[in-house]
Amino acid sequence: MDKARVGGRSSGALADALWLAGKEIRRSWLSYPASAIFTLVLGFLIVPSLSGMATGGEAGGTGGIERAFGSFLADYLFLIVGLILCVNGFSRDYLVVWSADPFSSRLAFLRSLPIPPRTIVAGRMFSMLFTLPFTLPAFFVPVYLFSDLRAMGASYLWFVGIWVGYGLFGAGLTLLMELGLNGKTYTMVTFAMVVPILVIVAILEFTVQLRLVERTIALAGDYGPLPAIVSLVAGAGLFALLARLTARRIERRDLSA
């Protein structure tokens, strides 16, 4: 990145953030379709467990333990996919984050430039949002086309909106971890989150019948766009709040090492 280029810009914080995001997108452009392919695979994997959910039948096509397991798999995969909807997970940064700590290295360089932390964070936010046009259709289009969720009709859009709101919250968490933690800690926290989510969802599914995806389908069908609007507003608000916390964390973080 060109120090003189950044230091000499006078078009405002928004333009600087967009410029930083553009640099990031061009640097890792091949990884966006790679992330889309990964979410596409997850979309096809989840299709069998959605059988019957939108038509009043048994999830997974059967009852009892099989239904509970189908609901568990659907809920867990939706929760995980939501967390990574805005994460360009196949960029080289993520592939070497354990050993090379690229986020901290780039952050140290950016902090040496006349760029305020909020602009650095905003640039990263824009590059994360750029992932959505790749991952969102890659996951939700096959889910719609090849599962019983086709029966939802137009209300499927509200169903998707609810999960996108959750995805914005996931983006905020990822942003805070990327720029607030070192590479090894970030990796350990990420993997440490996956297992507890699995355990918690399994316990809730087989004890109190969590049925998270089924309940989301019902919300979208019964209340139309309202749940999606609430989710999107809440998700965007949490994304902004976590971004603000990230900027404060950057201000206090010691990057001298």
PDB file of C-alpha atoms in Angstrom:
ATOM      1  CA  MET A   1       0.000   0.000   0.000  1.00  0.00           C
ATOM      2  CA  ASP A   2       1.243   3.435  -0.949  1.00  0.00           C
ATOM      3  CA  LYS A   3       1.912   5.659   2.094  1.00  0.00           C
ATOM      4  CA  ALA A   4       1.996   8.828   0.041  1.00  0.00           C
ATOM      5  CA  ARG A   5      -1.245   7.869  -1.666  1.00  0.00           C
ATOM      6  CA  VAL A   6      -3.105   7.536   1.633  1.00  0.00           C
ATOM      7  CA  GLY A   7      -1.453  10.477   3.340  1.00  0.00           C
ATOM      8  CA  GLY A   8      -2.219  12.797   0.459  1.00  0.00           C
ATOM      9  CA  ARG A   9      -5.898  11.982   0.120  1.00  0.00           C
ATOM     10  CA  SER A  10      -8.305  14.762   1.089  1.00  0.00           C
ATOM     11  CA  SER A  11     -11.680  13.395  -0.083  1.00  0.00           C
ATOM     12  CA  GLY A  12     -12.853  12.327   3.367  1.00  0.00           C
ATOM     13  CA  ALA A  13     -12.993   9.303   5.606  1.00  0.00           C
ATOM     14  CA  LEU A  14     -15.635   7.528   3.516  1.00  0.00           C
ATOM     15  CA  ALA A  15     -13.582   7.800   0.328  1.00  0.00           C
ATOM     16  CA  ASP A  16     -10.502   6.586   2.209  1.00  0.00           C
ATOM     17  CA  ALA A  17     -12.423   3.608   3.586  1.00  0.00           C
ATOM     18  CA  LEU A  18     -13.732   2.733   0.132  1.00  0.00           C
ATOM     19  CA  TRP A  19     -10.221   3.036  -1.281  1.00  0.00           C
ATOM     20  CA  LEU A  20      -8.847   0.703   1.396  1.00  0.00           C
ATOM     21  CA  ALA A  21     -11.663  -1.762   0.695  1.00  0.00           C
ATOM     22  CA  GLY A  22     -10.955  -1.627  -3.024  1.00  0.00           C
ATOM     23  CA  LYS A  23      -7.289  -2.399  -2.421  1.00  0.00           C
ATOM     24  CA  GLU A  24      -8.266  -5.363  -0.266  1.00  0.00           C
ATOM     25  CA  ILE A  25     -10.798  -6.685  -2.800  1.00  0.00           C
ATOM     26  CA  ARG A  26      -8.364  -6.458  -5.700  1.00  0.00           C
ATOM     27  CA  ARG A  27      -5.648  -8.151  -3.650  1.00  0.00           C
ATOM     28  CA  SER A  28      -7.793 -11.190  -2.868  1.00  0.00           C
ATOM     29  CA  TRP A  29     -10.336 -11.205  -5.690  1.00  0.00           C
ATOM     30  CA  LEU A  30      -9.925 -14.907  -6.518  1.00  0.00           C
ATOM     31  CA  SER A  31     -10.962 -15.921  -3.026  1.00  0.00           C
ATOM     32  CA  TYR A  32     -14.467 -14.469  -3.383  1.00  0.00           C
ATOM     33  CA  PRO A  33     -15.661 -17.081  -5.890  1.00  0.00           C
ATOM     34  CA  ALA A  34     -13.831 -19.701  -3.809  1.00  0.00           C
ATOM     35  CA  SER A  35     -15.876 -18.692  -0.775  1.00  0.00           C
ATOM     36  CA  ALA A  36     -19.007 -18.856  -2.927  1.00  0.00           C
ATOM     37  CA  ILE A  37     -18.192 -22.422  -3.987  1.00  0.00           C
ATOM     38  CA  PHE A  38     -17.718 -23.430  -0.353  1.00  0.00           C
ATOM     39  CA  THR A  39     -21.089 -22.000   0.693  1.00  0.00           C
ATOM     40  CA  LEU A  40     -22.659 -23.607  -2.391  1.00  0.00           C
ATOM     41  CA  VAL A  41     -21.461 -27.006  -1.158  1.00  0.00           C
ATOM     42  CA  LEU A  42     -22.908 -26.289   2.290  1.00  0.00           C
ATOM     43  CA  GLY A  43     -26.184 -25.312   0.651  1.00  0.00           C
ATOM     44  CA  PHE A  44     -26.458 -28.667  -1.084  1.00  0.00           C
ATOM     45  CA  LEU A  45     -25.413 -30.514   2.086  1.00  0.00           C
ATOM     46  CA  ILE A  46     -28.228 -28.969   4.073  1.00  0.00           C
ATOM     47  CA  VAL A  47     -30.993 -29.726   1.558  1.00  0.00           C
ATOM     48  CA  PRO A  48     -31.881 -33.273   2.791  1.00  0.00           C
ATOM     49  CA  SER A  49     -32.376 -32.097   6.374  1.00  0.00           C
ATOM     50  CA  LEU A  50     -34.897 -29.457   5.246  1.00  0.00           C
ATOM     51  CA  SER A  51     -37.348 -31.999   3.846  1.00  0.00           C
ATOM     52  CA  GLY A  52     -40.873 -31.318   5.045  1.00  0.00           C
ATOM     53  CA  MET A  53     -40.105 -28.179   7.023  1.00  0.00           C
ATOM     54  CA  ALA A  54     -42.059 -25.768   4.834  1.00  0.00           C
ATOM     55  CA  THR A  55     -44.899 -28.146   3.970  1.00  0.00           C
ATOM     56  CA  GLY A  56     -45.958 -29.228   7.449  1.00  0.00           C
ATOM     57  CA  GLY A  57     -44.267 -32.592   7.173  1.00  0.00           C
ATOM     58  CA  GLU A  58     -41.577 -34.171   9.297  1.00  0.00           C
ATOM     59  CA  ALA A  59     -38.156 -32.586   9.069  1.00  0.00           C
ATOM     60  CA  GLY A  60     -35.756 -34.986   7.413  1.00  0.00           C
ATOM     61  CA  GLY A  61     -38.685 -36.865   5.935  1.00  0.00           C
ATOM     62  CA  THR A  62     -39.439 -38.962   9.015  1.00  0.00           C
ATOM     63  CA  GLY A  63     -40.277 -38.671  12.697  1.00  0.00           C
ATOM     64  CA  GLY A  64     -38.806 -39.125  16.155  1.00  0.00           C
ATOM     65  CA  ILE A  65     -35.038 -39.197  16.443  1.00  0.00           C
ATOM     66  CA  GLU A  66     -34.624 -38.790  12.687  1.00  0.00           C
ATOM     67  CA  ARG A  67     -36.635 -35.555  12.738  1.00  0.00           C
ATOM     68  CA  ALA A  68     -34.659 -34.231  15.686  1.00  0.00           C
ATOM     69  CA  PHE A  69     -31.394 -35.043  13.945  1.00  0.00           C
ATOM     70  CA  GLY A  70     -32.570 -33.386  10.715  1.00  0.00           C
ATOM     71  CA  SER A  71     -33.563 -30.248  12.610  1.00  0.00           C
ATOM     72  CA  PHE A  72     -30.285 -30.296  14.523  1.00  0.00           C
ATOM     73  CA  LEU A  73     -28.227 -30.495  11.330  1.00  0.00           C
ATOM     74  CA  ALA A  74     -30.241 -27.737   9.673  1.00  0.00           C
ATOM     75  CA  ASP A  75     -30.042 -25.437  12.694  1.00  0.00           C
ATOM     76  CA  TYR A  76     -26.328 -25.984  13.187  1.00  0.00           C
ATOM     77  CA  LEU A  77     -25.381 -25.437   9.549  1.00  0.00           C
ATOM     78  CA  PHE A  78     -27.549 -22.329   9.273  1.00  0.00           C
ATOM     79  CA  LEU A  79     -25.922 -20.894  12.397  1.00  0.00           C
ATOM     80  CA  ILE A  80     -22.431 -21.605  11.058  1.00  0.00           C
ATOM     81  CA  VAL A  81     -23.168 -20.336   7.550  1.00  0.00           C
ATOM     82  CA  GLY A  82     -24.679 -17.177   9.015  1.00  0.00           C
ATOM     83  CA  LEU A  83     -21.452 -16.477  10.867  1.00  0.00           C
ATOM     84  CA  ILE A  84     -19.390 -16.723   7.664  1.00  0.00           C
ATOM     85  CA  LEU A  85     -21.714 -15.060   5.140  1.00  0.00           C
ATOM     86  CA  CYS A  86     -19.558 -11.919   5.195  1.00  0.00           C
ATOM     87  CA  VAL A  87     -16.257 -13.734   5.677  1.00  0.00           C
ATOM     88  CA  ASN A  88     -14.034 -14.186   2.643  1.00  0.00           C
ATOM     89  CA  GLY A  89     -12.687 -17.321   4.248  1.00  0.00           C
ATOM     90  CA  PHE A  90     -10.551 -18.576   1.382  1.00  0.00           C
ATOM     91  CA  SER A  91      -8.303 -15.536   1.145  1.00  0.00           C
ATOM     92  CA  ARG A  92      -4.644 -16.185   1.889  1.00  0.00           C
ATOM     93  CA  ASP A  93      -5.011 -14.129   5.068  1.00  0.00           C
ATOM     94  CA  TYR A  94      -7.262 -16.741   6.629  1.00  0.00           C
ATOM     95  CA  LEU A  95      -5.190 -19.630   5.318  1.00  0.00           C
ATOM     96  CA  VAL A  96      -2.043 -18.415   7.092  1.00  0.00           C
ATOM     97  CA  VAL A  97      -3.553 -16.554  10.043  1.00  0.00           C
ATOM     98  CA  TRP A  98      -2.186 -19.057  12.581  1.00  0.00           C
ATOM     99  CA  SER A  99       1.457 -18.712  11.549  1.00  0.00           C
ATOM    100  CA  ALA A 100       1.878 -15.399   9.725  1.00  0.00           C
ATOM    101  CA  ASP A 101      -0.724 -13.227  11.520  1.00  0.00           C
ATOM    102  CA  PRO A 102      -1.435 -11.137   8.386  1.00  0.00           C
ATOM    103  CA  PHE A 103      -4.220  -9.073   9.969  1.00  0.00           C
ATOM    104  CA  SER A 104      -1.943  -7.795  12.726  1.00  0.00           C
ATOM    105  CA  SER A 105       0.870  -7.105  10.277  1.00  0.00           C
ATOM    106  CA  ARG A 106      -1.347  -5.096   7.957  1.00  0.00           C
ATOM    107  CA  LEU A 107      -2.942  -3.297  10.879  1.00  0.00           C
ATOM    108  CA  ALA A 108       0.480  -2.276  12.203  1.00  0.00           C
ATOM    109  CA  PHE A 109       1.347  -0.819   8.812  1.00  0.00           C
ATOM    110  CA  LEU A 110      -1.959   1.043   8.489  1.00  0.00           C
ATOM    111  CA  ARG A 111      -1.594   2.477  11.975  1.00  0.00           C
ATOM    112  CA  SER A 112       1.757   3.955  10.904  1.00  0.00           C
ATOM    113  CA  LEU A 113      -0.101   5.978   8.260  1.00  0.00           C
ATOM    114  CA  PRO A 114      -2.258   9.064   8.882  1.00  0.00           C
ATOM    115  CA  ILE A 115      -5.444   6.966   8.924  1.00  0.00           C
ATOM    116  CA  PRO A 116      -7.764   6.986  11.960  1.00  0.00           C
ATOM    117  CA  PRO A 117      -8.833   3.588  13.327  1.00  0.00           C
ATOM    118  CA  ARG A 118     -12.467   4.163  12.374  1.00  0.00           C
ATOM    119  CA  THR A 119     -11.445   4.513   8.712  1.00  0.00           C
ATOM    120  CA  ILE A 120      -9.414   1.306   8.854  1.00  0.00           C
ATOM    121  CA  VAL A 121     -12.392  -0.501  10.370  1.00  0.00           C
ATOM    122  CA  ALA A 122     -14.815   0.990   7.828  1.00  0.00           C
ATOM    123  CA  GLY A 123     -12.594  -0.176   4.979  1.00  0.00           C
ATOM    124  CA  ARG A 124     -12.607  -3.687   6.359  1.00  0.00           C
ATOM    125  CA  MET A 125     -16.394  -3.523   6.780  1.00  0.00           C
ATOM    126  CA  PHE A 126     -16.883  -2.625   3.120  1.00  0.00           C
ATOM    127  CA  SER A 127     -14.642  -5.470   1.963  1.00  0.00           C
ATOM    128  CA  MET A 128     -16.597  -7.896   4.160  1.00  0.00           C
ATOM    129  CA  LEU A 129     -19.954  -6.713   2.800  1.00  0.00           C
ATOM    130  CA  PHE A 130     -18.586  -7.242  -0.712  1.00  0.00           C
ATOM    131  CA  THR A 131     -18.572 -10.973   0.106  1.00  0.00           C
ATOM    132  CA  LEU A 132     -22.370 -11.099   0.390  1.00  0.00           C
ATOM    133  CA  PRO A 133     -23.149 -10.995  -3.371  1.00  0.00           C
ATOM    134  CA  PHE A 134     -21.072 -14.173  -3.699  1.00  0.00           C
ATOM    135  CA  THR A 135     -22.011 -16.218  -0.638  1.00  0.00           C
ATOM    136  CA  LEU A 136     -25.659 -15.222  -0.230  1.00  0.00           C
ATOM    137  CA  PRO A 137     -27.013 -16.602  -3.534  1.00  0.00           C
ATOM    138  CA  ALA A 138     -24.544 -19.508  -3.445  1.00  0.00           C
ATOM    139  CA  PHE A 139     -26.164 -20.785  -0.254  1.00  0.00           C
ATOM    140  CA  PHE A 140     -29.794 -19.706  -0.383  1.00  0.00           C
ATOM    141  CA  VAL A 141     -30.539 -20.352  -4.084  1.00  0.00           C
ATOM    142  CA  PRO A 142     -29.854 -24.121  -3.990  1.00  0.00           C
ATOM    143  CA  VAL A 143     -31.609 -24.334  -0.613  1.00  0.00           C
ATOM    144  CA  TYR A 144     -34.706 -22.862  -2.290  1.00  0.00           C
ATOM    145  CA  LEU A 145     -34.514 -24.776  -5.559  1.00  0.00           C
ATOM    146  CA  PHE A 146     -33.776 -28.241  -4.215  1.00  0.00           C
ATOM    147  CA  SER A 147     -35.685 -28.378  -0.924  1.00  0.00           C
ATOM    148  CA  ASP A 148     -39.298 -28.116   0.210  1.00  0.00           C
ATOM    149  CA  LEU A 149     -38.669 -24.462   1.056  1.00  0.00           C
ATOM    150  CA  ARG A 150     -39.939 -23.760  -2.461  1.00  0.00           C
ATOM    151  CA  ALA A 151     -43.393 -24.042  -0.898  1.00  0.00           C
ATOM    152  CA  MET A 152     -42.725 -20.796   0.986  1.00  0.00           C
ATOM    153  CA  GLY A 153     -43.046 -18.812  -2.224  1.00  0.00           C
ATOM    154  CA  ALA A 154     -42.331 -15.099  -1.807  1.00  0.00           C
ATOM    155  CA  SER A 155     -42.039 -15.437   1.980  1.00  0.00           C
ATOM    156  CA  TYR A 156     -38.709 -17.172   1.361  1.00  0.00           C
ATOM    157  CA  LEU A 157     -37.273 -13.681   0.816  1.00  0.00           C
ATOM    158  CA  TRP A 158     -38.260 -12.734   4.370  1.00  0.00           C
ATOM    159  CA  PHE A 159     -36.757 -16.001   5.611  1.00  0.00           C
ATOM    160  CA  VAL A 160     -33.471 -15.078   3.908  1.00  0.00           C
ATOM    161  CA  GLY A 161     -33.644 -11.551   5.332  1.00  0.00           C
ATOM    162  CA  ILE A 162     -33.859 -12.899   8.870  1.00  0.00           C
ATOM    163  CA  TRP A 163     -30.676 -14.913   8.366  1.00  0.00           C
ATOM    164  CA  VAL A 164     -28.863 -12.050   6.666  1.00  0.00           C
ATOM    165  CA  GLY A 165     -29.490  -9.965   9.781  1.00  0.00           C
ATOM    166  CA  TYR A 166     -27.840 -12.701  11.815  1.00  0.00           C
ATOM    167  CA  GLY A 167     -25.018 -12.747   9.259  1.00  0.00           C
ATOM    168  CA  LEU A 168     -24.351  -9.046   9.848  1.00  0.00           C
ATOM    169  CA  PHE A 169     -23.964  -9.799  13.550  1.00  0.00           C
ATOM    170  CA  GLY A 170     -21.506 -12.572  12.603  1.00  0.00           C
ATOM    171  CA  ALA A 171     -19.599 -10.091  10.463  1.00  0.00           C
ATOM    172  CA  GLY A 172     -19.234  -7.795  13.443  1.00  0.00           C
ATOM    173  CA  LEU A 173     -17.853 -10.605  15.601  1.00  0.00           C
ATOM    174  CA  THR A 174     -15.382 -11.578  12.895  1.00  0.00           C
ATOM    175  CA  LEU A 175     -14.295  -7.959  12.457  1.00  0.00           C
ATOM    176  CA  LEU A 176     -13.618  -7.593  16.173  1.00  0.00           C
ATOM    177  CA  MET A 177     -11.584 -10.808  16.276  1.00  0.00           C
ATOM    178  CA  GLU A 178      -9.637 -10.071  13.102  1.00  0.00           C
ATOM    179  CA  LEU A 179      -8.436  -6.641  14.155  1.00  0.00           C
ATOM    180  CA  GLY A 180      -8.541  -7.078  17.912  1.00  0.00           C
ATOM    181  CA  LEU A 181      -6.674 -10.381  18.399  1.00  0.00           C
ATOM    182  CA  ASN A 182      -3.387 -11.832  17.249  1.00  0.00           C
ATOM    183  CA  GLY A 183      -3.403 -14.648  14.724  1.00  0.00           C
ATOM    184  CA  LYS A 184      -3.043 -17.599  17.093  1.00  0.00           C
ATOM    185  CA  THR A 185      -5.656 -16.290  19.517  1.00  0.00           C
ATOM    186  CA  TYR A 186      -8.042 -15.581  16.652  1.00  0.00           C
ATOM    187  CA  THR A 187      -7.657 -19.137  15.347  1.00  0.00           C
ATOM    188  CA  MET A 188      -8.143 -20.709  18.765  1.00  0.00           C
ATOM    189  CA  VAL A 189     -11.222 -18.600  19.513  1.00  0.00           C
ATOM    190  CA  THR A 190     -12.726 -19.446  16.119  1.00  0.00           C
ATOM    191  CA  PHE A 191     -12.340 -23.179  16.596  1.00  0.00           C
ATOM    192  CA  ALA A 192     -13.411 -22.898  20.233  1.00  0.00           C
ATOM    193  CA  MET A 193     -16.703 -21.344  19.093  1.00  0.00           C
ATOM    194  CA  VAL A 194     -17.552 -24.122  16.643  1.00  0.00           C
ATOM    195  CA  VAL A 195     -17.652 -26.949  19.185  1.00  0.00           C
ATOM    196  CA  PRO A 196     -19.723 -25.156  21.872  1.00  0.00           C
ATOM    197  CA  ILE A 197     -22.275 -24.116  19.241  1.00  0.00           C
ATOM    198  CA  LEU A 198     -22.505 -27.753  18.155  1.00  0.00           C
ATOM    199  CA  VAL A 199     -22.996 -28.975  21.727  1.00  0.00           C
ATOM    200  CA  ILE A 200     -25.498 -26.261  22.692  1.00  0.00           C
ATOM    201  CA  VAL A 201     -27.618 -26.765  19.573  1.00  0.00           C
ATOM    202  CA  ALA A 202     -27.580 -30.550  20.068  1.00  0.00           C
ATOM    203  CA  ILE A 203     -28.687 -30.252  23.699  1.00  0.00           C
ATOM    204  CA  LEU A 204     -31.460 -27.784  22.885  1.00  0.00           C
ATOM    205  CA  GLU A 205     -32.600 -29.792  19.877  1.00  0.00           C
ATOM    206  CA  PHE A 206     -32.991 -33.066  21.731  1.00  0.00           C
ATOM    207  CA  THR A 207     -34.389 -31.574  24.962  1.00  0.00           C
ATOM    208  CA  VAL A 208     -36.611 -28.572  24.229  1.00  0.00           C
ATOM    209  CA  GLN A 209     -36.928 -29.038  20.444  1.00  0.00           C
ATOM    210  CA  LEU A 210     -35.163 -25.869  19.381  1.00  0.00           C
ATOM    211  CA  ARG A 211     -36.275 -26.162  15.724  1.00  0.00           C
ATOM    212  CA  LEU A 212     -34.618 -22.848  14.873  1.00  0.00           C
ATOM    213  CA  VAL A 213     -34.990 -23.098  11.097  1.00  0.00           C
ATOM    214  CA  GLU A 214     -38.607 -24.267  11.393  1.00  0.00           C
ATOM    215  CA  ARG A 215     -39.419 -21.342  13.686  1.00  0.00           C
ATOM    216  CA  THR A 216     -37.783 -18.936  11.237  1.00  0.00           C
ATOM    217  CA  ILE A 217     -39.913 -20.375   8.448  1.00  0.00           C
ATOM    218  CA  ALA A 218     -43.013 -19.847  10.592  1.00  0.00           C
ATOM    219  CA  LEU A 219     -42.032 -16.254  11.402  1.00  0.00           C
ATOM    220  CA  ALA A 220     -41.549 -15.418   7.728  1.00  0.00           C
ATOM    221  CA  GLY A 221     -44.831 -17.086   6.782  1.00  0.00           C
ATOM    222  CA  ASP A 222     -46.941 -15.601   9.590  1.00  0.00           C
ATOM    223  CA  TYR A 223     -45.591 -12.055   9.814  1.00  0.00           C
ATOM    224  CA  GLY A 224     -44.255 -11.341   6.338  1.00  0.00           C
ATOM    225  CA  PRO A 225     -41.384  -8.857   6.036  1.00  0.00           C
ATOM    226  CA  LEU A 226     -41.570  -7.586   9.634  1.00  0.00           C
ATOM    227  CA  PRO A 227     -39.215 -10.207  11.199  1.00  0.00           C
ATOM    228  CA  ALA A 228     -36.760  -9.716   8.338  1.00  0.00           C
ATOM    229  CA  ILE A 229     -36.771  -5.933   8.812  1.00  0.00           C
ATOM    230  CA  VAL A 230     -36.259  -6.305  12.565  1.00  0.00           C
ATOM    231  CA  SER A 231     -33.428  -8.788  12.024  1.00  0.00           C
ATOM    232  CA  LEU A 232     -31.709  -6.634   9.409  1.00  0.00           C
ATOM    233  CA  VAL A 233     -31.946  -3.490  11.532  1.00  0.00           C
ATOM    234  CA  ALA A 234     -30.716  -5.322  14.631  1.00  0.00           C
ATOM    235  CA  GLY A 235     -27.921  -7.022  12.672  1.00  0.00           C
ATOM    236  CA  ALA A 236     -26.787  -3.760  11.102  1.00  0.00           C
ATOM    237  CA  GLY A 237     -26.881  -2.059  14.501  1.00  0.00           C
ATOM    238  CA  LEU A 238     -24.779  -4.790  16.103  1.00  0.00           C
ATOM    239  CA  PHE A 239     -22.379  -4.697  13.160  1.00  0.00           C
ATOM    240  CA  ALA A 240     -21.937  -0.947  13.689  1.00  0.00           C
ATOM    241  CA  LEU A 241     -21.588  -1.351  17.462  1.00  0.00           C
ATOM    242  CA  LEU A 242     -18.966  -4.087  17.141  1.00  0.00           C
ATOM    243  CA  ALA A 243     -17.147  -1.979  14.537  1.00  0.00           C
ATOM    244  CA  ARG A 244     -17.010   0.880  17.026  1.00  0.00           C
ATOM    245  CA  LEU A 245     -15.648  -1.475  19.683  1.00  0.00           C
ATOM    246  CA  THR A 246     -13.088  -2.682  17.154  1.00  0.00           C
ATOM    247  CA  ALA A 247     -11.903   0.862  16.476  1.00  0.00           C
ATOM    248  CA  ARG A 248     -11.481   1.459  20.199  1.00  0.00           C
ATOM    249  CA  ARG A 249      -9.609  -1.822  20.532  1.00  0.00           C
ATOM    250  CA  ILE A 250      -7.255  -0.774  17.708  1.00  0.00           C
ATOM    251  CA  GLU A 251      -6.538   2.515  19.474  1.00  0.00           C
ATOM    252  CA  ARG A 252      -5.444   0.672  22.625  1.00  0.00           C
ATOM    253  CA  ARG A 253      -3.764  -2.307  21.005  1.00  0.00           C
ATOM    254  CA  ASP A 254       0.024  -2.600  21.204  1.00  0.00           C
ATOM    255  CA  LEU A 255       1.264  -3.542  17.715  1.00  0.00           C
ATOM    256  CA  SER A 256       4.960  -2.933  18.348  1.00  0.00           C
ATOM    257  CA  ALA A 257       5.716  -6.681  18.366  1.00  0.00           C
TER     258      ALA A 257
END
